[in-house]
CSV table of C-alpha atoms and ligand atoms in Angstrom, one decimal:
chain,number,residue,atom,x,y,z
K,1,MET,CA,83.8,137.4,97.4
K,2,ALA,CA,87.5,136.8,96.7
K,3,GLN,CA,89.1,138.2,94.4
K,4,ALA,CA,92.4,137.9,92.0
K,5,THR,CA,94.5,139.6,89.2
K,6,ILE,CA,95.3,136.7,86.2
K,7,THR,CA,98.1,138.2,83.9
K,8,LEU,CA,99.1,137.3,80.8
K,9,TYR,CA,102.3,137.5,78.9
K,10,PRO,CA,101.8,136.1,75.6
K,11,SER,CA,105.5,137.1,74.5
K,12,ARG,CA,106.2,135.0,77.2
K,13,ARG,CA,106.8,131.3,76.0
K,14,ILE,CA,107.6,128.7,77.4
K,15,ALA,CA,107.9,125.3,75.0
K,16,THR,CA,105.3,123.3,72.8
K,17,ILE,CA,102.6,121.7,75.6
K,18,GLN,CA,103.5,118.1,74.2
K,19,PRO,CA,100.2,117.0,73.3
K,20,ASN,CA,101.1,113.4,75.2
K,21,LEU,CA,100.7,115.0,78.5
K,22,TYR,CA,97.6,114.8,78.9
K,23,GLY,CA,98.0,110.3,78.7
K,24,HIS,CA,96.7,107.9,79.9
K,25,PHE,CA,96.9,104.4,81.6
K,26,ILE,CA,95.2,101.0,81.5
K,27,GLU,CA,96.2,97.8,83.2
K,28,HIS,CA,95.2,94.5,83.2
K,29,LEU,CA,93.8,95.6,86.5
K,30,GLY,CA,90.2,95.4,88.3
K,31,GLU,CA,87.7,96.4,85.2
K,32,CYS,CA,90.1,98.4,83.5
K,33,VAL,CA,90.4,96.4,80.6
K,34,TYR,CA,88.3,93.0,80.8
K,35,GLY,CA,84.5,95.0,80.7
K,36,GLY,CA,85.9,98.3,80.0
K,37,ILE,CA,88.2,98.2,77.4
K,38,TRP,CA,87.4,94.0,75.9
K,39,VAL,CA,84.1,92.6,75.6
K,40,GLY,CA,85.3,90.4,72.5
K,41,GLU,CA,83.7,89.8,69.2
K,42,GLY,CA,80.6,87.5,70.9
K,43,SER,CA,79.6,90.5,72.7
K,44,PRO,CA,76.5,91.5,72.5
K,45,ILE,CA,77.9,95.6,73.2
K,46,ALA,CA,78.3,97.0,70.3
K,47,ASN,CA,82.0,95.9,69.7
K,48,THR,CA,84.4,96.5,66.8
K,49,ASP,CA,87.4,93.7,66.5
K,50,GLY,CA,86.5,93.4,70.3
K,51,ILE,CA,86.6,96.7,72.0
K,52,ARG,CA,83.2,98.8,73.1
K,53,ASN,CA,82.2,101.4,70.6
K,54,ASP,CA,80.5,103.2,73.0
K,55,VAL,CA,84.0,103.7,74.8
K,56,VAL,CA,85.5,104.0,72.1
K,57,GLN,CA,83.5,107.4,71.0
K,58,LEU,CA,83.8,108.4,74.5
K,59,LEU,CA,87.0,108.5,74.8
K,60,ARG,CA,88.1,110.0,71.3
K,61,ARG,CA,86.4,113.7,72.5
K,62,MET,CA,88.8,113.7,74.3
K,63,ARG,CA,91.8,113.3,72.4
K,64,PRO,CA,94.0,111.0,74.3
K,65,PRO,CA,97.5,111.4,72.7
K,66,VAL,CA,99.1,108.5,73.7
K,67,VAL,CA,97.8,105.3,76.0
K,68,ARG,CA,99.9,103.4,78.4
K,69,TRP,CA,99.8,99.7,78.2
K,70,PRO,CA,99.9,96.8,80.0
K,71,GLY,CA,101.1,98.0,83.6
K,72,GLY,CA,101.3,98.8,86.3
K,73,CYS,CA,102.6,97.0,88.5
K,74,PHE,CA,101.0,94.0,86.0
K,75,ALA,CA,103.8,94.5,83.7
K,76,ASP,CA,106.4,93.0,85.4
K,77,ASP,CA,104.8,90.0,85.1
K,78,TYR,CA,103.6,89.7,82.4
K,79,HIS,CA,104.6,87.7,79.1
K,80,TRP,CA,104.0,88.7,75.8
K,81,GLU,CA,104.0,85.8,74.2
K,82,HIS,CA,101.1,84.5,76.2
K,83,GLY,CA,98.9,87.8,74.5
K,84,ILE,CA,99.6,86.1,70.6
K,85,GLY,CA,98.5,84.5,68.0
K,86,PRO,CA,94.8,82.5,68.2
K,87,ARG,CA,92.4,83.8,71.4
K,88,ALA,CA,91.7,81.0,72.4
K,89,GLN,CA,94.8,78.6,72.6
K,90,ARG,CA,96.1,81.6,74.7
K,91,ARG,CA,97.9,80.5,78.1
K,92,ARG,CA,96.0,80.9,81.2
K,93,THR,CA,97.9,83.0,83.8
K,94,VAL,CA,97.3,84.6,87.6
K,95,ASN,CA,97.4,88.3,87.8
K,96,LEU,CA,99.9,87.5,91.0
K,97,HIS,CA,99.4,91.4,91.4
K,98,TRP,CA,96.1,91.9,91.2
K,99,GLY,CA,93.3,89.9,92.5
K,100,GLU,CA,95.1,85.9,91.5
K,101,THR,CA,92.3,86.8,88.9
K,102,VAL,CA,92.6,84.2,86.0
K,103,GLU,CA,93.9,86.5,83.6
K,104,THR,CA,93.5,85.2,79.8
K,105,ASN,CA,95.4,87.1,78.2
K,106,ALA,CA,93.0,88.0,75.5
K,107,PHE,CA,93.5,91.5,75.3
K,108,GLY,CA,97.6,91.1,74.0
K,109,THR,CA,100.1,93.3,71.5
K,110,HIS,CA,97.3,93.3,68.5
K,111,GLU,CA,94.7,94.5,70.5
K,112,PHE,CA,96.0,96.4,72.6
K,113,LEU,CA,97.4,98.3,69.6
K,114,ARG,CA,93.6,98.2,67.4
K,115,PHE,CA,92.3,100.1,70.3
K,116,CYS,CA,95.1,102.7,70.2
K,117,GLU,CA,94.5,102.8,66.4
K,118,LEU,CA,90.8,103.1,67.2
K,119,LEU,CA,91.8,106.4,69.3
K,120,GLY,CA,94.6,107.8,67.1
K,121,ALA,CA,96.5,107.6,70.4
K,122,ALA,CA,100.3,106.7,69.8
K,123,PRO,CA,101.4,103.7,72.4
K,124,TYR,CA,103.2,103.1,75.4
K,125,ILE,CA,104.0,99.9,76.1
K,126,CYS,CA,105.9,99.6,79.4
K,127,GLY,CA,108.2,95.7,79.3
K,128,ASN,CA,108.6,93.1,82.1
K,129,VAL,CA,112.5,94.4,84.0
K,130,GLY,CA,111.5,92.5,87.4
K,131,SER,CA,110.7,88.7,86.3
K,132,GLY,CA,111.5,89.8,82.7
K,133,SER,CA,114.8,89.4,80.3
K,134,PRO,CA,116.4,91.6,78.1
K,135,ARG,CA,116.0,88.6,75.1
K,136,GLU,CA,112.1,88.5,75.2
K,137,LEU,CA,112.3,92.5,76.0
K,138,ARG,CA,114.2,92.9,72.6
K,139,ASP,CA,112.0,90.0,70.5
K,140,TRP,CA,108.7,92.8,72.2
K,141,VAL,CA,110.7,95.4,70.2
K,142,GLU,CA,110.8,93.5,66.9
K,143,TYR,CA,107.9,91.5,67.1
K,144,CYS,CA,106.4,94.6,66.7
K,145,ASN,CA,108.2,97.7,64.9
K,146,PHE,CA,110.2,95.0,62.7
K,147,ALA,CA,109.8,95.8,58.8
K,148,GLY,CA,112.0,92.0,57.4
K,149,ASP,CA,112.0,88.9,56.8
K,150,SER,CA,112.4,88.0,60.1
K,151,THR,CA,110.8,84.4,62.1
K,152,LEU,CA,108.7,87.4,64.9
K,153,ALA,CA,107.9,89.7,62.1
K,154,GLN,CA,106.1,86.6,60.2
K,155,GLN,CA,104.6,85.6,63.0
K,156,ARG,CA,103.4,88.9,63.2
K,157,ALA,CA,102.0,88.7,60.1
K,158,ALA,CA,100.5,85.4,60.1
K,159,ASN,CA,98.5,86.7,63.4
K,160,GLY,CA,97.4,89.6,61.3
K,161,HIS,CA,99.6,92.4,61.1
K,162,PRO,CA,102.2,91.9,58.1
K,163,GLU,CA,102.9,95.9,58.3
K,164,PRO,CA,104.7,96.3,61.1
K,165,PHE,CA,103.1,98.1,64.4
K,166,ARG,CA,106.1,101.0,64.8
K,167,VAL,CA,105.4,101.6,68.1
K,168,ARG,CA,108.1,104.0,69.5
K,169,PHE,CA,107.3,104.6,73.6
K,170,TRP,CA,108.9,101.6,75.5
K,171,GLY,CA,108.9,101.2,79.2
K,172,VAL,CA,111.7,99.8,80.9
K,173,GLY,CA,110.0,98.1,83.9
K,174,ASN,CA,107.8,99.5,86.2
K,175,GLU,CA,108.4,100.9,90.6
K,176,ASN,CA,111.4,98.7,89.8
K,177,TRP,CA,111.7,100.0,93.3
K,178,GLY,CA,108.5,98.2,94.6
K,179,CYS,CA,106.7,95.3,92.1
K,180,GLY,CA,109.0,95.4,89.8
K,181,GLY,CA,111.4,93.6,91.6
K,182,ASN,CA,111.9,95.4,94.7
K,183,LEU,CA,116.0,97.1,93.7
K,184,THR,CA,118.5,99.5,94.5
K,185,PRO,CA,118.4,102.4,92.2
K,186,GLU,CA,121.8,100.2,91.7
K,187,GLU,CA,120.7,97.4,90.8
K,188,TYR,CA,118.2,99.1,88.6
K,189,ALA,CA,121.0,101.4,86.8
K,190,THR,CA,122.5,98.2,86.2
K,191,GLU,CA,119.2,96.1,84.5
K,192,TYR,CA,118.4,99.0,83.3
K,193,ARG,CA,122.0,99.8,80.7
K,194,ARG,CA,121.6,95.5,80.7
K,195,PHE,CA,117.8,95.8,78.9
K,196,ALA,CA,118.6,99.2,77.5
K,197,THR,CA,122.0,97.6,75.6
K,198,TYR,CA,120.1,95.4,73.7
K,199,LEU,CA,116.4,97.4,72.4
K,200,ARG,CA,117.6,99.3,68.6
K,201,SER,CA,115.0,101.6,66.7
K,202,PHE,CA,114.2,98.4,64.2
K,203,SER,CA,113.2,99.4,60.2
K,204,GLY,CA,113.8,103.4,61.0
K,205,THR,CA,110.7,103.4,64.3
K,206,PRO,CA,113.2,105.0,67.1
K,207,LEU,CA,112.7,103.9,70.1
K,208,THR,CA,112.4,106.2,73.1
K,209,LEU,CA,113.1,104.2,76.0
K,210,ILE,CA,111.3,105.7,79.0
K,211,ALA,CA,113.8,104.4,82.6
K,212,CYS,CA,111.5,103.9,85.8
K,213,GLY,CA,111.8,107.4,88.1
K,214,PRO,CA,111.2,107.6,92.0
K,215,SER,CA,108.2,107.2,93.9
K,216,GLY,CA,106.3,110.3,94.2
K,217,ASN,CA,109.1,113.5,94.8
K,218,ASP,CA,113.2,110.9,96.1
K,219,PRO,CA,115.4,112.9,95.5
K,220,HIS,CA,117.7,109.8,96.1
K,221,TRP,CA,116.4,107.2,94.1
K,222,THR,CA,116.7,109.8,91.3
K,223,ARG,CA,119.5,110.6,91.6
K,224,ARG,CA,121.8,107.2,93.3
K,225,PHE,CA,120.2,105.7,89.3
K,226,PHE,CA,121.8,108.5,87.3
K,227,THR,CA,125.2,109.1,89.4
K,228,LYS,CA,125.1,104.3,88.9
K,229,LEU,CA,124.1,104.4,85.6
K,230,GLY,CA,127.0,106.6,84.2
K,231,GLY,CA,126.7,108.7,81.3
K,232,PHE,CA,124.6,105.4,80.1
K,233,PRO,CA,123.5,107.4,76.8
K,234,ASN,CA,120.4,105.2,75.4
K,235,LEU,CA,117.8,106.0,78.2
K,236,GLN,CA,115.5,108.7,77.0
K,237,CYS,CA,112.9,109.7,79.3
K,238,PHE,CA,112.6,109.3,82.7
K,239,ALA,CA,109.4,108.9,84.4
K,240,ALA,CA,107.9,109.2,88.3
K,241,HIS,CA,104.8,107.7,89.9
K,242,TYR,CA,102.8,110.7,92.1
K,243,TYR,CA,99.5,109.3,93.6
K,244,CYS,CA,98.0,111.9,96.1
K,245,GLY,CA,95.7,110.1,97.5
K,246,THR,CA,92.8,110.0,99.4
K,247,ALA,CA,91.2,112.4,102.2
K,248,GLY,CA,88.1,111.3,103.4
K,249,THR,CA,86.4,108.7,100.8
K,250,ALA,CA,86.1,110.0,97.6
K,251,THR,CA,82.9,110.4,97.7
K,252,ASN,CA,82.2,112.1,101.5
K,253,TYR,CA,84.7,114.1,102.7
K,254,THR,CA,84.5,117.4,104.6
K,255,VAL,CA,85.3,120.8,103.4
K,256,ASP,CA,89.0,120.8,104.9
K,257,GLN,CA,89.5,117.6,102.9
K,258,TRP,CA,88.3,119.0,99.9
K,259,TYR,CA,91.1,121.3,100.6
K,260,GLN,CA,93.3,119.2,101.9
K,261,LEU,CA,93.5,117.1,98.7
K,262,LEU,CA,93.6,119.4,96.8
K,263,GLU,CA,96.3,120.9,98.6
K,264,GLN,CA,98.6,117.5,97.9
K,265,ALA,CA,97.3,117.2,94.6
K,266,ALA,CA,99.1,120.4,94.3
K,267,ARG,CA,102.8,118.9,95.8
K,268,MET,CA,102.7,118.1,91.6
K,269,GLU,CA,104.6,121.1,91.5
K,270,PRO,CA,107.8,120.6,94.4
K,271,LEU,CA,107.8,117.1,92.7
K,272,ILE,CA,108.7,118.2,89.3
K,273,VAL,CA,111.1,121.7,90.2
K,274,GLN,CA,113.1,119.5,92.7
K,275,GLN,CA,113.3,116.5,89.9
K,276,ARG,CA,114.3,118.7,87.1
K,277,ALA,CA,116.3,120.1,89.0
K,278,ILE,CA,118.6,117.2,90.3
K,279,LEU,CA,118.4,116.0,86.4
K,280,ASP,CA,119.7,119.0,85.4
K,281,GLY,CA,122.5,118.6,87.0
K,282,PHE,CA,123.5,114.7,85.0
K,283,ASP,CA,122.2,116.0,82.1
K,284,PRO,CA,123.1,119.6,81.8
K,285,GLN,CA,122.8,120.1,77.6
K,286,ARG,CA,118.5,118.3,78.9
K,287,ARG,CA,118.0,116.1,76.6
K,288,ILE,CA,116.2,114.0,79.0
K,289,GLY,CA,112.5,114.2,79.3
K,290,LEU,CA,110.6,113.7,83.0
K,291,ILE,CA,107.2,111.8,82.5
K,292,VAL,CA,104.6,111.1,85.6
K,293,ASP,CA,103.3,108.1,83.8
K,294,GLU,CA,101.4,107.5,86.6
K,295,TRP,CA,99.7,109.6,88.4
K,296,GLY,CA,96.0,110.5,90.1
K,297,THR,CA,93.5,110.2,93.7
K,298,TRP,CA,93.6,107.3,95.0
K,299,HIS,CA,91.0,106.3,97.5
K,300,PRO,CA,89.3,103.7,99.6
K,301,PRO,CA,87.9,101.0,98.1
K,302,ALA,CA,84.1,101.8,97.1
K,303,GLU,CA,81.1,100.4,99.8
K,304,GLU,CA,78.5,100.1,97.7
K,305,ARG,CA,77.8,97.7,95.3
K,306,ASN,CA,79.8,94.8,95.0
K,307,ARG,CA,82.5,96.9,92.8
K,308,PRO,CA,85.7,95.5,90.2
K,309,LEU,CA,88.9,95.9,92.4
K,310,HIS,CA,90.6,99.8,92.7
K,311,TRP,CA,86.7,100.9,90.8
K,312,GLN,CA,86.3,104.9,92.5
K,313,GLN,CA,84.1,107.2,92.0
K,314,ASN,CA,84.7,110.2,90.5
K,315,THR,CA,83.0,113.5,91.9
K,316,ILE,CA,84.2,117.4,91.0
K,317,ARG,CA,86.9,117.5,93.2
K,318,ASP,CA,89.2,114.4,91.4
K,319,ALA,CA,88.0,117.4,88.3
K,320,LEU,CA,89.8,120.2,90.8
K,321,VAL,CA,92.8,117.2,90.7
K,322,ALA,CA,93.1,116.8,87.3
K,323,ALA,CA,92.8,120.5,86.5
K,324,LEU,CA,95.6,121.5,88.7
K,325,THR,CA,97.7,118.7,87.8
K,326,LEU,CA,97.4,119.4,84.1
K,327,ASP,CA,97.8,123.3,84.2
K,328,THR,CA,101.2,121.7,86.2
K,329,PHE,CA,102.1,119.8,83.5
K,330,ASN,CA,101.7,122.7,80.9
K,331,ARG,CA,103.7,125.3,83.0
K,332,HIS,CA,106.7,122.8,83.2
K,333,ALA,CA,106.2,122.4,79.1
K,334,ASP,CA,110.1,122.8,78.9
K,335,LYS,CA,110.9,119.4,81.0
K,336,VAL,CA,107.8,117.7,81.3
K,337,VAL,CA,106.6,115.4,78.2
K,338,MET,CA,104.3,113.2,78.9
K,339,GLY,CA,101.7,112.6,81.9
K,340,ASN,CA,99.3,109.5,82.0
K,341,ILE,CA,97.0,109.5,84.1
K,342,ALA,CA,95.7,106.7,85.8
K,343,GLN,CA,93.8,104.7,84.1
K,344,MET,CA,91.8,104.7,82.2
K,345,LEU,CA,88.7,103.1,82.9
K,346,ASN,CA,87.1,101.3,86.0
K,347,VAL,CA,90.5,102.2,88.2
K,348,LEU,CA,91.0,105.4,90.5
K,349,GLN,CA,91.1,108.4,88.8
K,350,ALA,CA,88.8,107.4,85.6
K,351,VAL,CA,88.2,109.2,82.8
K,352,VAL,CA,85.4,106.6,81.7
K,353,LEU,CA,82.8,103.8,84.3
K,354,THR,CA,81.8,101.5,82.7
K,355,GLU,CA,78.6,98.6,83.9
K,356,GLU,CA,77.5,96.5,81.3
K,357,ASP,CA,76.5,98.0,79.0
K,358,ARG,CA,76.3,101.8,79.8
K,359,ALA,CA,78.7,104.0,79.8
K,360,LEU,CA,79.3,107.3,81.2
K,361,VAL,CA,82.4,110.3,81.4
K,362,THR,CA,83.2,111.2,84.6
K,363,PRO,CA,84.0,115.5,86.0
K,364,THR,CA,88.0,114.2,85.5
K,365,GLY,CA,87.0,113.3,82.0
K,366,HIS,CA,85.5,116.2,81.3
K,367,VAL,CA,88.4,118.4,82.0
K,368,TYR,CA,90.4,116.8,79.4
K,369,THR,CA,87.8,117.6,76.4
K,370,ILE,CA,88.3,120.8,78.2
K,371,TYR,CA,91.8,121.2,78.3
K,372,ALA,CA,92.3,119.5,75.1
K,373,PRO,CA,93.2,122.9,72.9
K,374,HIS,CA,95.8,123.7,74.9
K,375,GLN,CA,98.4,120.1,73.3
K,376,GLY,CA,100.1,121.0,70.9
K,377,ALA,CA,100.1,124.9,72.3
K,378,GLU,CA,102.7,127.4,73.2
K,379,ALA,CA,102.9,127.1,77.0
K,380,ILE,CA,103.0,130.7,77.8
K,381,LEU,CA,103.3,132.5,81.6
K,382,ALA,CA,100.5,133.9,83.3
K,383,ASP,CA,100.6,134.7,86.9
K,384,PHE,CA,98.3,134.0,88.8
K,385,ALA,CA,97.5,136.3,91.9
K,386,ALA,CA,94.8,135.9,94.8
K,387,GLU,CA,94.8,135.4,98.7
K,388,PRO,CA,95.7,131.7,100.1
K,389,ILE,CA,93.4,130.3,101.5
K,390,SER,CA,93.6,129.0,105.3
K,391,TYR,CA,91.7,125.9,106.0
K,392,ALA,CA,92.2,123.3,109.4
K,393,GLY,CA,95.2,122.1,111.1
K,394,GLY,CA,97.1,125.8,109.3
K,395,GLY,CA,96.6,124.4,106.0
K,396,GLN,CA,96.7,126.6,102.2
K,397,LEU,CA,96.5,126.8,99.5
K,398,PHE,CA,96.7,129.1,96.2
K,399,GLY,CA,93.6,130.9,96.5
K,400,LEU,CA,93.4,130.5,91.9
K,401,ALA,CA,95.6,128.2,89.9
K,402,GLY,CA,95.9,127.4,86.2
K,403,SER,CA,98.1,128.0,82.6
K,404,ALA,CA,97.7,129.4,79.4
K,405,SER,CA,99.1,128.3,76.1
K,406,LEU,CA,98.9,130.4,72.3
K,407,ARG,CA,98.1,128.9,69.3
K,408,ASP,CA,97.5,131.3,66.1
K,409,ASP,CA,95.4,134.0,67.1
K,410,ARG,CA,93.4,132.2,69.8
K,411,LEU,CA,94.5,132.1,73.7
K,412,PHE,CA,94.0,129.5,76.3
K,413,LEU,CA,93.5,130.1,79.4
K,414,THR,CA,92.6,126.9,82.6
K,415,ALA,CA,91.9,127.9,86.4
K,416,VAL,CA,90.8,126.4,89.2
K,417,ASN,CA,89.2,127.8,91.6
K,418,PRO,CA,89.7,126.4,94.4
K,419,HIS,CA,87.4,127.3,97.0
K,420,ALA,CA,84.7,125.5,98.5
K,421,SER,CA,81.5,128.2,98.5
K,422,GLU,CA,83.2,131.5,97.2
K,423,PRO,CA,83.5,132.5,94.0
K,424,VAL,CA,86.3,134.4,92.7
K,425,GLU,CA,86.1,136.9,90.9
K,426,ALA,CA,89.6,137.0,88.6
K,427,ARG,CA,90.4,140.3,86.6
K,428,LEU,CA,92.3,139.0,83.4
K,429,ARG,CA,94.9,141.8,82.4
K,430,LEU,CA,96.6,141.4,79.2
K,431,VAL,CA,100.6,142.6,78.6
K,432,ASP,CA,102.1,142.6,76.0
K,433,GLY,CA,99.9,145.0,73.5
K,434,ALA,CA,98.0,142.2,73.3
K,435,GLU,CA,93.8,143.1,72.5
K,436,ALA,CA,91.4,140.1,72.9
K,437,ARG,CA,88.8,141.4,70.0
K,438,GLY,CA,86.3,138.0,71.6
K,439,GLY,CA,85.3,134.4,73.0
K,440,GLU,CA,84.3,132.0,74.8
K,441,MET,CA,84.5,130.7,78.2
K,442,THR,CA,83.7,126.7,80.1
K,443,THR,CA,82.8,125.9,83.1
K,444,LEU,CA,83.4,122.7,84.7
K,445,ALA,CA,81.1,123.2,88.3
K,446,ALA,CA,78.4,122.4,90.5
K,447,ASP,CA,76.0,123.3,93.8
K,448,ASP,CA,77.7,120.7,95.9
K,449,ILE,CA,81.4,120.0,95.8
K,450,HIS,CA,81.0,116.2,96.6
K,451,ALA,CA,78.1,116.4,92.9
K,452,HIS,CA,78.7,112.9,90.9
K,453,ASN,CA,78.2,110.6,87.6
K,454,THR,CA,76.0,107.7,88.1
K,455,PHE,CA,75.0,105.6,85.7
K,456,GLU,CA,70.9,107.2,87.1
K,457,ALA,CA,71.8,110.6,86.9
K,458,PRO,CA,75.1,110.7,84.3
K,459,GLU,CA,75.0,114.0,83.4
K,460,THR,CA,75.2,115.5,86.8
K,461,VAL,CA,78.6,116.8,86.1
K,462,LYS,CA,79.1,119.0,82.6
K,463,PRO,CA,80.7,121.9,81.2
K,464,ALA,CA,78.8,124.0,79.9
K,465,THR,CA,79.8,127.1,77.9
K,466,ARG,CA,78.6,130.6,77.1
K,467,PRO,CA,80.2,133.7,74.8
K,468,LEU,CA,82.2,136.6,76.6
K,469,ASN,CA,81.9,140.0,75.0
K,470,VAL,CA,85.3,141.2,75.7
K,471,SER,CA,88.1,143.4,73.8
K,472,GLY,CA,90.2,145.2,74.8
K,473,ARG,CA,92.6,144.8,76.8
K,474,GLU,CA,91.0,143.8,80.6
K,475,LEU,CA,88.1,141.4,81.4
K,476,THR,CA,86.8,140.6,84.5
K,477,VAL,CA,85.3,137.0,85.0
K,478,THR,CA,83.4,135.1,87.8
K,479,LEU,CA,84.6,131.8,88.6
K,480,PRO,CA,82.1,129.8,90.4
K,481,PRO,CA,83.1,127.8,93.7
K,482,ALA,CA,85.1,124.6,93.4
K,483,SER,CA,85.7,125.1,89.5
K,484,VAL,CA,87.5,124.5,86.7
K,485,ASN,CA,87.2,126.6,83.6
K,486,ALA,CA,88.7,127.5,80.4
K,487,LEU,CA,88.5,130.7,78.0
K,488,SER,CA,89.3,131.2,75.4
K,489,LEU,CA,90.2,134.6,73.4
K,490,VAL,CA,90.5,135.2,70.4
K,491,LEU,CA,93.5,138.4,70.0
T,1,LIG,O1,98.2,101.8,89.5
T,1,LIG,C1,97.8,101.5,89.9
T,1,LIG,C2,99.2,101.0,90.7
T,1,LIG,O2,99.9,101.8,91.5
T,1,LIG,C3,100.2,99.9,89.6
T,1,LIG,O3,100.2,98.7,89.6
T,1,LIG,C4,101.6,100.5,90.0
T,1,LIG,O4,102.7,100.7,88.7
T,1,LIG,C5,101.5,101.9,91.0
T,1,LIG,O5,102.1,101.2,92.6
């Protein structure tokens, strides 16, 4: 059995963990929106205003704080006016990026905001810079947020929502270095300034404007963008995208590929460290929040059945990717203010999969429920000491990793054991005079590193919780191989 020591420092606070680190992303792609969320009011699938009840119920358990929409690449070819008004009269457009499917525009602004309302999540709308105009985006903000008697506000009321929606988070384009216009950082900085000039905090709703950040950890995009931006003040957040990709396929991989993918996912940490260092150079007061508004695994297309675009199965390996990424965000809670896994349903690293009238929670989805107590708690320093794991080709991976937070008298510790077949005996040390009086431990693990949930066996991978017999400053726990663990300790 591998050995590790976790030292917890309850008085060494990092920052409040913004709940939005646990955010999501939905795009008009494959069956994320149509089929996954939207079935329409006349559907035999139980729904509220056209939105699937089963999906809402499963997602609410994860406490989703924020949802980004409508893309992705789709955002820079989306024209919001097509998605309002009577559905039967909405324009039918072609989804340029995702299979040239016909977009009925049935799921538009009101439907998205209703979905957020049902989830209890804040909306984050990504605007169209690539093929749109500053006027189109400023009008969208007015349509959503203006409380007065303008024509756009009247139109919103006529479409069923007299009250302003008060949407706070607005993205100024998506991947503008690629599908969002193929711009250079300098060109995007110029566009950003032009668009942001017209984006206003109508009727007391302050806007958080989110600029397009780099593809992965590209330092040049960040430096060149901020150099050209030249101190323009109307920018609150900067958003990188990082997909850790795959190793093998979604469900078929060797033990070395298991480690390889986890190592690729762990590169989120150097990305954050380097990007925040560059930002500090331009923003020494640290006013700009760092966001990762698309991240996750990206496996080759599923071979089984006739799956929709970018549908992928999700195993215990994906769950470990999610857990170690969320732990990384927690450790950088003083800089990272939002994270949005790609994507919420049926696409890439989904938390819920649907098939006709059935819906299941993936292992990744379980991680979101298990990790929910971190939301809004104070991140504290935790030191994980364990021998690294060596694998084929000279690869190395951490032997144990995690994060910890504190809320009132509750210390919440999450830890990933990445060993494919070896448990870790972890000795927990509470310092700063803290003592535990009781607690419980939740574990997500499986006998097989390829384990996943199917519609035939939807509960193959699910969490189990047990009480912990603990009192004092030390505790030893066994973390099963290939597992995600959460310890809630009463101090
Ligand atoms: O999430 C799928 C796609 O990945 C998004 O549309 C795009 O932003 C990214 O390249």
